[in-house]
Amino acid sequence: MEIISVKNCPITKALEVLGGKWKLRIIYHIVEDKPVRYGELRRYIPEISEKMLLQELRSLVENKILEKRSYLENTLRVEYTLTEKGKEVLPLIKMLAQIGMNFLGE
Amino acid sequence: MEIISVKNCPITKALEVLGGKWKLRIIYHIVEDKPVRYGELRRYIPEISEKMLLQELRSLVENKILEKRSYLENTLRVEYTLTEKGKEVLPLIKMLAQIGMNFLGE
């Protein structure tokens, strides 16, 4: 196997976009094809701080994994959906979840 | 989608074992079914420090993803191979690499 520099390593690139403690968990909660509200995400992942959730969502939107829509009703409603690029990640999420279930089952 | 505590979240559990900047890259370099020497891993991933590589390898061995074999010849030779549990992760690595290549190609 040849030496691949960090810049060209596909695993490193994928982890740049999807890595860290929270991003895959966030996508995991938007897995069904319907918009998820910011407030719902905070309830699904109670351990994440508001600041971190906003930061990870901003990164996922910048990397075009998620799309953000804001609606000004009596209060500002913000929703997130998977982009087409984001949907390409779903098989990975499902496989990772299966592996995690295997580990949990040990 | 219901609320899953961190303790029972399959994504969190999978990332506990496989997460971080280096573990998936290390496994990516042991993907072919033959032992890889410690020295080879250092050459494949020049950016990782000796201390970090040893730490990540120890974690992967403790979590039974890798098996470590040591041979005392004129010098100590240490090799790592994938366990059966480790081989279950290969489809994830290949999928992650494909996603990373798509991102690199943008």
XYZ file of N, CA and C in Angstrom:
636
model
N 0.854 -1.184 0.000
C 0.000 0.000 0.000
C 0.892 1.237 0.000
N 0.543 2.229 -0.902
C 1.453 3.376 -0.998
C 1.103 4.414 0.075
N 2.040 5.377 0.235
C 1.869 6.437 1.227
C 0.976 7.519 0.618
N -0.106 7.862 1.324
C -1.024 8.891 0.823
C -0.907 10.095 1.751
N -0.620 11.269 1.198
C -0.495 12.451 2.069
C -1.878 12.797 2.623
N -1.881 13.466 3.779
C -3.142 13.828 4.440
C -4.079 14.520 3.443
N -3.465 15.398 2.597
C -4.265 16.231 1.687
C -5.083 15.349 0.730
N -4.514 14.202 0.334
C -5.204 13.365 -0.659
C -5.827 12.111 -0.067
N -5.814 11.985 1.253
C -6.337 10.755 1.859
C -7.858 10.840 1.947
N -8.560 9.878 1.278
C -10.027 9.950 1.269
C -10.639 9.797 2.658
N -10.003 9.005 3.504
C -10.545 8.825 4.862
C -10.434 10.150 5.636
N -9.287 10.804 5.493
C -9.094 12.084 6.181
C -10.091 13.109 5.682
N -10.290 13.119 4.346
C -11.236 14.095 3.777
C -12.652 13.825 4.284
N -13.051 12.558 4.280
C -14.404 12.219 4.758
C -14.556 12.621 6.217
N -13.523 12.383 7.010
C -13.616 12.706 8.439
C -13.569 14.209 8.683
N -12.931 14.956 7.752
C -12.967 16.426 7.848
C -14.425 16.920 7.814
N -15.204 16.276 6.948
C -16.595 16.718 6.754
C -17.526 16.091 7.780
N -17.266 14.807 8.112
C -18.217 14.044 8.927
C -17.692 13.679 10.300
N -16.431 13.967 10.552
C -15.787 13.487 11.777
C -16.200 14.265 13.017
N -15.542 13.882 14.127
C -15.865 14.522 15.399
C -16.946 13.732 16.119
N -17.260 14.180 17.334
C -18.140 13.423 18.226
C -19.620 13.519 17.823
N -20.021 14.591 17.127
C -21.453 14.867 17.022
C -22.038 14.789 15.611
N -21.233 15.070 14.559
C -21.829 15.251 13.216
C -22.592 14.020 12.744
N -22.003 12.857 12.893
C -22.693 11.646 12.426
C -23.952 11.392 13.249
N -23.897 11.777 14.535
C -25.100 11.606 15.373
C -26.211 12.536 14.919
N -25.831 13.765 14.534
C -26.822 14.736 14.048
C -27.473 14.201 12.771
N -26.646 13.736 11.843
C -27.191 13.220 10.576
C -28.085 12.000 10.857
N -27.662 11.181 11.825
C -28.421 9.977 12.209
C -29.853 10.337 12.596
N -30.019 11.548 13.146
C -31.354 11.978 13.595
C -32.124 12.712 12.490
N -31.509 12.879 11.350
C -32.207 13.490 10.219
C -32.319 12.443 9.108
N -32.233 11.192 9.528
C -32.118 10.109 8.544
C -33.405 9.919 7.749
N -34.542 10.110 8.419
C -35.790 9.977 7.644
C -35.972 11.232 6.783
N -36.599 11.067 5.663
C -36.632 12.142 4.667
C -37.621 13.253 5.023
N -37.509 13.755 6.278
C -38.394 14.894 6.584
C -37.586 15.902 7.415
N -37.963 17.196 7.306
C -37.201 18.230 7.997
C -37.205 17.998 9.507
N -36.121 18.330 10.156
C -36.045 18.233 11.614
C -35.741 19.630 12.156
N -36.497 20.009 13.176
C -36.302 21.345 13.741
C -35.112 21.366 14.687
N -34.562 22.571 14.816
C -33.422 22.762 15.712
C -33.763 22.258 17.116
N -34.943 22.616 17.585
C -35.367 22.226 18.939
C -35.437 20.713 19.096
N -35.882 20.027 18.020
C -35.950 18.548 18.078
C -34.562 17.973 18.211
N -33.609 18.537 17.470
C -32.223 18.038 17.544
C -31.673 18.183 18.954
N -31.977 19.305 19.591
C -31.503 19.512 20.974
C -32.099 18.457 21.895
N -33.355 18.059 21.621
C -33.958 17.011 22.479
C -33.379 15.627 22.156
N -33.128 15.361 20.864
C -32.584 14.041 20.488
C -31.179 13.839 21.059
N -30.424 14.957 21.159
C -29.026 14.846 21.604
C -28.840 15.776 22.804
N -29.404 15.374 23.953
C -29.374 16.272 25.124
C -27.965 16.585 25.616
N -27.004 15.714 25.287
C -25.645 15.909 25.818
C -24.888 17.036 25.116
N -25.360 17.455 23.944
C -24.587 18.452 23.194
C -24.952 19.858 23.645
N -23.942 20.733 23.764
C -24.227 22.110 24.179
C -24.840 22.877 22.989
N -25.536 23.960 23.316
C -26.166 24.777 22.263
C -25.096 25.287 21.294
N -24.005 25.764 21.875
C -22.913 26.341 21.065
C -22.362 25.283 20.099
N -22.147 24.052 20.610
C -21.559 22.988 19.787
C -22.541 22.555 18.705
N -23.829 22.453 19.048
C -24.813 22.036 18.056
C -24.878 23.048 16.917
N -24.890 24.329 17.275
C -24.936 25.372 16.237
C -23.686 25.311 15.356
N -22.542 25.100 15.983
C -21.265 25.028 15.256
C -21.258 23.832 14.296
N -21.724 22.671 14.778
C -21.702 21.467 13.926
C -22.728 21.595 12.801
N -23.875 22.169 13.095
C -24.893 22.382 12.050
C -24.367 23.337 10.993
N -23.702 24.420 11.439
C -23.150 25.390 10.483
C -22.135 24.684 9.564
N -21.301 23.831 10.136
C -20.291 23.116 9.349
C -20.956 22.171 8.348
N -22.001 21.458 8.784
C -22.689 20.512 7.888
C -23.416 21.247 6.762
N -23.904 22.461 7.061
C -24.558 23.272 6.008
C -23.491 23.795 5.045
N -22.383 24.296 5.607
C -21.292 24.827 4.742
C -20.763 23.727 3.817
N -20.700 22.510 4.319
C -20.199 21.388 3.509
C -21.313 20.741 2.678
N -22.470 21.396 2.656
C -23.624 20.992 1.816
C -24.117 19.579 2.120
N -23.973 19.167 3.370
C -24.554 17.884 3.805
C -26.001 18.121 4.228
N -26.216 19.284 4.889
C -27.554 19.676 5.320
C -27.952 20.983 4.636
N -29.291 21.167 4.528
C -29.827 22.434 4.058
C -30.628 23.045 5.204
N -30.461 24.349 5.388
C -31.130 25.040 6.491
C -32.244 25.912 5.913
N -33.452 25.830 6.500
C -34.541 26.712 6.074
C -35.086 27.427 7.304
N -35.266 28.725 7.183
C -35.793 29.503 8.313
C -37.150 30.063 7.913
N -38.090 30.024 8.845
C -39.442 30.537 8.614
C -39.748 31.546 9.713
N -40.163 32.746 9.305
C -40.504 33.763 10.309
C -42.006 33.708 10.557
N -42.397 32.989 11.582
C -43.809 32.987 12.002
C -43.843 33.855 13.244
N -44.676 33.594 14.205
C -44.619 34.457 15.404
C -43.246 34.266 16.071
N -42.689 33.107 15.893
C -41.279 32.957 16.325
C -40.499 32.456 15.102
N -39.181 32.569 15.154
C -38.352 32.085 14.051
C -38.293 30.564 14.129
N -38.699 29.903 13.042
C -38.631 28.429 13.023
C -37.512 28.026 12.060
N -36.602 27.204 12.525
C -35.475 26.788 11.695
C -35.521 25.274 11.514
N -35.418 24.840 10.285
C -35.456 23.405 9.995
C -34.231 22.981 9.192
N -33.879 21.724 9.344
C -32.743 21.168 8.585
C -33.201 19.947 7.822
N -32.749 19.831 6.591
C -33.018 18.628 5.792
C -31.706 18.169 5.163
N -31.685 16.909 4.748
C -30.505 16.390 4.053
C -30.519 16.878 2.606
N -29.353 17.311 2.131
C -29.212 17.614 0.707
C -29.013 16.288 -0.024
N -28.957 16.343 -1.371
C -28.658 15.113 -2.132
C -27.296 14.564 -1.701
N -26.342 15.444 -1.509
C -25.001 15.042 -1.063
C -25.103 14.397 0.329
N -25.952 14.961 1.143
C -26.146 14.418 2.496
C -26.754 13.023 2.463
N -27.668 12.805 1.519
C -28.312 11.478 1.429
C -27.301 10.409 1.025
N -26.225 10.815 0.350
C -25.180 9.832 -0.024
C -24.488 9.270 1.218
N -24.636 9.979 2.325
C -23.941 9.556 3.557
C -24.795 8.548 4.346
N -26.077 8.453 3.991
C -26.987 7.602 4.781
C -26.552 6.142 4.879
N -26.124 5.525 3.768
C -25.681 4.124 3.909
C -24.538 3.976 4.913
N -23.675 4.999 4.974
C -22.553 4.968 5.924
C -23.086 5.047 7.357
N -24.067 5.904 7.570
C -24.665 6.079 8.895
C -25.313 4.764 9.339
N -26.024 4.148 8.417
C -26.733 2.906 8.777
C -25.726 1.796 9.076
N -24.646 1.757 8.299
C -23.622 0.736 8.536
C -22.918 0.999 9.870
N -22.629 2.273 10.149
C -21.967 2.640 11.405
C -22.868 2.288 12.588
N -24.179 2.529 12.414
C -25.136 2.205 13.488
C -25.166 0.696 13.722
N -25.114 -0.068 12.635
C -25.130 -1.536 12.773
C -23.871 -2.017 13.510
N -22.736 -1.454 13.143
C -21.471 -1.813 13.802
C -21.549 -1.437 15.282
N -22.104 -0.261 15.545
C -22.241 0.175 16.934
C -23.156 -0.746 17.724
N -24.230 -1.212 17.069
C -25.135 -2.150 17.763
C -24.416 -3.465 18.059
N -23.591 -3.907 17.108
C -22.808 -5.132 17.353
C -21.893 -4.937 18.564
N -21.240 -3.767 18.616
C -20.336 -3.502 19.745
C -21.138 -3.441 21.050
N -22.322 -2.807 20.999
C -23.148 -2.703 22.210
C -23.593 -4.086 22.681
N -23.795 -4.994 21.697
C -24.306 -6.327 22.010
C -23.253 -7.262 22.584
N -22.002 -6.857 22.596
C -20.931 -7.752 23.096
C -21.021 -7.968 24.587
N -38.630 10.089 15.600
C -37.453 9.367 16.089
C -37.343 9.601 17.595
N -37.076 8.511 18.354
C -37.081 8.692 19.817
C -35.695 9.173 20.282
N -35.661 9.616 21.542
C -34.416 10.114 22.127
C -33.614 8.912 22.625
N -32.358 8.838 22.171
C -31.493 7.717 22.573
C -30.387 8.284 23.457
N -30.249 7.756 24.659
C -29.191 8.303 25.534
C -27.835 7.926 24.947
N -26.828 8.749 25.281
C -25.471 8.509 24.755
C -25.067 7.055 24.972
N -25.423 6.540 26.154
C -24.989 5.186 26.559
C -25.479 4.126 25.562
N -26.684 4.362 25.007
C -27.270 3.336 24.126
C -27.230 3.722 22.657
N -26.570 4.825 22.338
C -26.596 5.274 20.943
C -25.535 4.498 20.146
N -25.997 3.755 19.100
C -25.055 2.934 18.332
C -23.980 3.764 17.620
N -24.327 4.961 17.183
C -23.342 5.807 16.502
C -22.260 6.221 17.507
N -22.694 6.603 18.689
C -21.730 7.017 19.723
C -20.821 5.847 20.084
N -21.418 4.648 20.222
C -20.617 3.473 20.588
C -19.605 3.162 19.482
N -20.052 3.206 18.235
C -19.137 2.918 17.108
C -17.999 3.943 17.095
N -18.343 5.197 17.349
C -17.310 6.243 17.311
C -16.382 6.163 18.513
N -16.892 5.607 19.639
C -16.017 5.378 20.796
C -14.861 4.450 20.404
N -15.201 3.436 19.581
C -14.203 2.418 19.200
C -13.396 2.868 17.986
N -14.060 3.542 17.037
C -13.440 3.835 15.744
C -13.185 5.308 15.505
N -13.686 6.159 16.387
C -13.671 7.601 16.137
C -12.296 8.220 16.345
N -12.294 9.556 16.180
C -11.035 10.279 16.309
C -10.395 10.438 14.939
N -9.274 11.148 14.923
C -8.658 11.554 13.664
C -7.903 10.413 12.976
N -7.475 9.376 13.772
C -6.481 8.457 13.211
C -6.933 7.003 13.069
N -7.856 6.535 13.920
C -8.142 5.087 13.967
C -8.592 4.528 12.628
N -9.526 5.211 11.985
C -10.023 4.697 10.696
C -8.912 4.722 9.653
N -8.028 5.736 9.761
C -6.899 5.787 8.808
C -5.947 4.608 9.042
N -5.718 4.271 10.303
C -4.840 3.133 10.633
C -5.440 1.860 10.051
N -6.729 1.637 10.301
C -7.384 0.420 9.794
C -7.333 0.410 8.261
N -7.515 1.596 7.662
C -7.484 1.732 6.198
C -6.166 1.195 5.629
N -5.092 1.286 6.432
C -3.772 0.833 5.958
C -3.502 -0.629 6.313
N -4.445 -1.251 6.996
C -4.299 -2.687 7.297
C -5.411 -3.434 6.581
N -5.929 -2.782 5.526
C -7.162 -3.298 4.913
C -6.893 -4.626 4.183
N -5.710 -4.750 3.569
C -5.445 -6.035 2.915
C -5.117 -7.075 3.987
N -5.432 -8.301 3.694
C -5.381 -9.340 4.725
C -3.957 -9.804 5.022
N -3.057 -8.842 5.285
C -1.720 -9.299 5.661
C -1.205 -8.389 6.773
N -0.314 -8.955 7.629
C 0.173 -8.175 8.765
C 0.886 -6.907 8.299
N 0.753 -5.858 9.059
C 1.464 -4.612 8.769
C 2.338 -4.284 9.972
N 3.589 -3.940 9.677
C 4.511 -3.646 10.771
C 4.316 -2.235 11.298
N 4.694 -2.072 12.554
C 4.592 -0.757 13.202
C 5.323 0.293 12.357
N 6.521 -0.052 11.902
C 7.317 0.895 11.109
C 6.619 1.295 9.822
N 5.914 0.322 9.204
C 5.190 0.629 7.958
C 4.071 1.628 8.236
N 3.379 1.417 9.355
C 2.282 2.338 9.704
C 2.816 3.757 9.882
N 3.959 3.884 10.495
C 4.554 5.224 10.683
C 4.867 5.848 9.325
N 5.280 5.033 8.364
C 5.562 5.589 7.021
C 4.269 5.918 6.278
N 3.229 5.066 6.446
C 1.959 5.327 5.745
C 1.278 6.601 6.260
N 1.490 6.872 7.564
C 0.806 8.027 8.173
C 1.865 8.916 8.820
N 2.648 9.616 7.977
C 3.774 10.408 8.518
C 3.332 11.523 9.475
N 2.078 11.948 9.361
C 1.638 13.095 10.181
C 1.389 12.709 11.640
N 1.254 11.399 11.914
C 0.901 11.023 13.284
C 2.152 10.914 14.149
N 2.069 11.387 15.397
C 3.232 11.284 16.297
C 3.363 9.836 16.780
N 4.587 9.499 17.212
C 4.837 8.138 17.719
C 3.905 7.839 18.889
N 3.811 8.816 19.786
C 2.986 8.631 20.997
C 1.523 8.362 20.623
N 1.001 9.148 19.657
C -0.406 9.016 19.260
C -0.632 7.684 18.549
N 0.306 7.278 17.689
C 0.141 6.016 16.967
C 0.106 4.855 17.957
N 1.011 4.873 18.922
C 1.031 3.800 19.934
C -0.275 3.783 20.727
N -0.768 4.964 21.079
C -2.013 5.089 21.854
C -3.202 4.544 21.071
N -3.284 4.938 19.774
C -4.419 4.493 18.965
C -4.335 2.986 18.702
N -3.152 2.472 18.468
C -2.975 1.029 18.252
C -3.364 0.265 19.513
N -2.951 0.775 20.684
C -3.305 0.113 21.952
C -4.835 0.063 22.099
N -5.508 1.159 21.766
C -6.967 1.220 21.881
C -7.625 0.229 20.913
N -7.118 0.148 19.695
C -7.699 -0.765 18.693
C -7.467 -2.218 19.088
N -6.342 -2.495 19.746
C -6.071 -3.871 20.218
C -6.984 -4.172 21.408
N -7.099 -3.204 22.346
C -7.978 -3.412 23.520
C -9.419 -3.653 23.096
N -9.841 -2.967 22.054
C -11.226 -3.119 21.559
C -11.339 -4.269 20.552
N -10.277 -5.056 20.459
C -10.259 -6.283 19.641
C -10.546 -6.039 18.157
N -10.160 -4.841 17.677
C -10.249 -4.555 16.235
C -8.975 -5.054 15.554
N -7.841 -4.885 16.256
C -6.543 -5.347 15.749
C -5.961 -6.378 16.714
N -5.106 -7.241 16.139
C -4.334 -8.171 16.948
C -2.864 -7.810 16.810
N -2.148 -7.830 17.921
C -0.737 -7.436 17.917
C 0.119 -8.681 18.112
N 1.128 -8.857 17.266
C 2.057 -9.975 17.454
C 3.483 -9.428 17.529
N 4.238 -9.910 18.489
C 5.627 -9.441 18.627
C 6.567 -10.613 18.402
N 7.634 -10.357 17.687
C 8.630 -11.398 17.409
C 9.980 -10.883 17.873
N 10.683 -11.695 18.700
C 12.004 -11.255 19.140
C 13.060 -11.876 18.221
N 13.470 -11.123 17.253
C 14.582 -11.565 16.399
C 15.775 -10.757 16.860
N 16.687 -10.385 16.015
C 17.793 -9.554 16.536
C 17.217 -8.218 17.039
N 16.121 -7.805 16.415
C 15.399 -6.657 17.011
C 13.965 -7.126 17.247
N 13.232 -6.364 18.047
C 11.832 -6.707 18.328
C 11.009 -6.314 17.102
N 10.318 -7.276 16.536
C 9.461 -6.966 15.371
C 8.011 -7.049 15.836
N 7.223 -5.995 15.571
C 5.829 -5.959 16.025
C 4.930 -5.823 14.798
N 3.926 -6.684 14.716
C 3.016 -6.654 13.572
C 1.576 -6.542 14.054
N 0.741 -5.962 13.202
C -0.679 -5.836 13.521
C -1.489 -6.461 12.392
N -2.523 -7.191 12.779
C -3.452 -7.729 11.778
C -4.882 -7.441 12.245
N -5.816 -7.514 11.320
C -7.217 -7.313 11.666
C -7.756 -8.594 12.307
N -8.509 -8.443 13.383
C -9.237 -9.574 13.962
C -10.495 -9.791 13.118
N -11.243 -10.869 13.438
C -12.519 -11.076 12.732
C -13.440 -9.876 12.962
N -13.439 -9.364 14.187
C -14.261 -8.190 14.522
C -13.773 -6.989 13.702
N -12.472 -6.885 13.546
C -11.896 -5.786 12.761
C -12.304 -5.870 11.306
N -12.366 -7.095 10.774
C -12.750 -7.264 9.360
C -14.182 -6.817 9.119
N -15.018 -6.851 10.184
C -16.416 -6.391 10.023
C -16.457 -4.889 9.731
N -15.371 -4.213 10.026
C -15.347 -2.753 9.852
C -14.925 -2.391 8.427
N -14.369 -3.343 7.687
C -13.822 -3.041 6.350
C -14.845 -2.431 5.398
N -16.075 -2.975 5.337
C -17.041 -2.335 4.420
C -17.268 -0.858 4.763
N -17.210 -0.549 6.063
C -17.396 0.853 6.495
C -16.215 1.700 6.005
N -15.024 1.159 6.127
C -13.818 1.874 5.703
C -13.870 2.139 4.195
N -14.277 1.130 3.443
C -14.326 1.283 1.975
C -15.389 2.293 1.592
N -16.518 2.274 2.303
C -17.591 3.232 2.002
C -17.144 4.647 2.373
N -16.456 4.762 3.514
C -15.973 6.082 3.961
C -14.944 6.619 2.967
N -14.099 5.713 2.469
C -13.078 6.126 1.487
C -13.757 6.598 0.204
N -14.809 5.905 -0.212
C -15.538 6.300 -1.437
C -16.167 7.677 -1.248
N -16.779 7.898 -0.083
C -17.390 9.201 0.200
C -16.307 10.286 0.211
N -15.171 9.961 0.807
C -14.063 10.918 0.851
C -13.562 11.248 -0.546
N -13.504 10.230 -1.408
C -13.079 10.479 -2.800
C -14.084 11.366 -3.521
N -15.380 11.136 -3.251
C -16.406 12.028 -3.853
C -16.177 13.459 -3.390
N -15.919 13.637 -2.089
C -15.694 15.000 -1.580
C -14.429 15.602 -2.205
N -13.383 14.782 -2.342
C -12.141 15.288 -2.932
C -12.369 15.709 -4.376
N -13.286 14.988 -5.053
C -13.533 15.234 -6.481
C -14.372 16.462 -6.750
N -14.921 17.075 -5.710
C -15.812 18.234 -5.944
C -15.055 19.451 -6.436
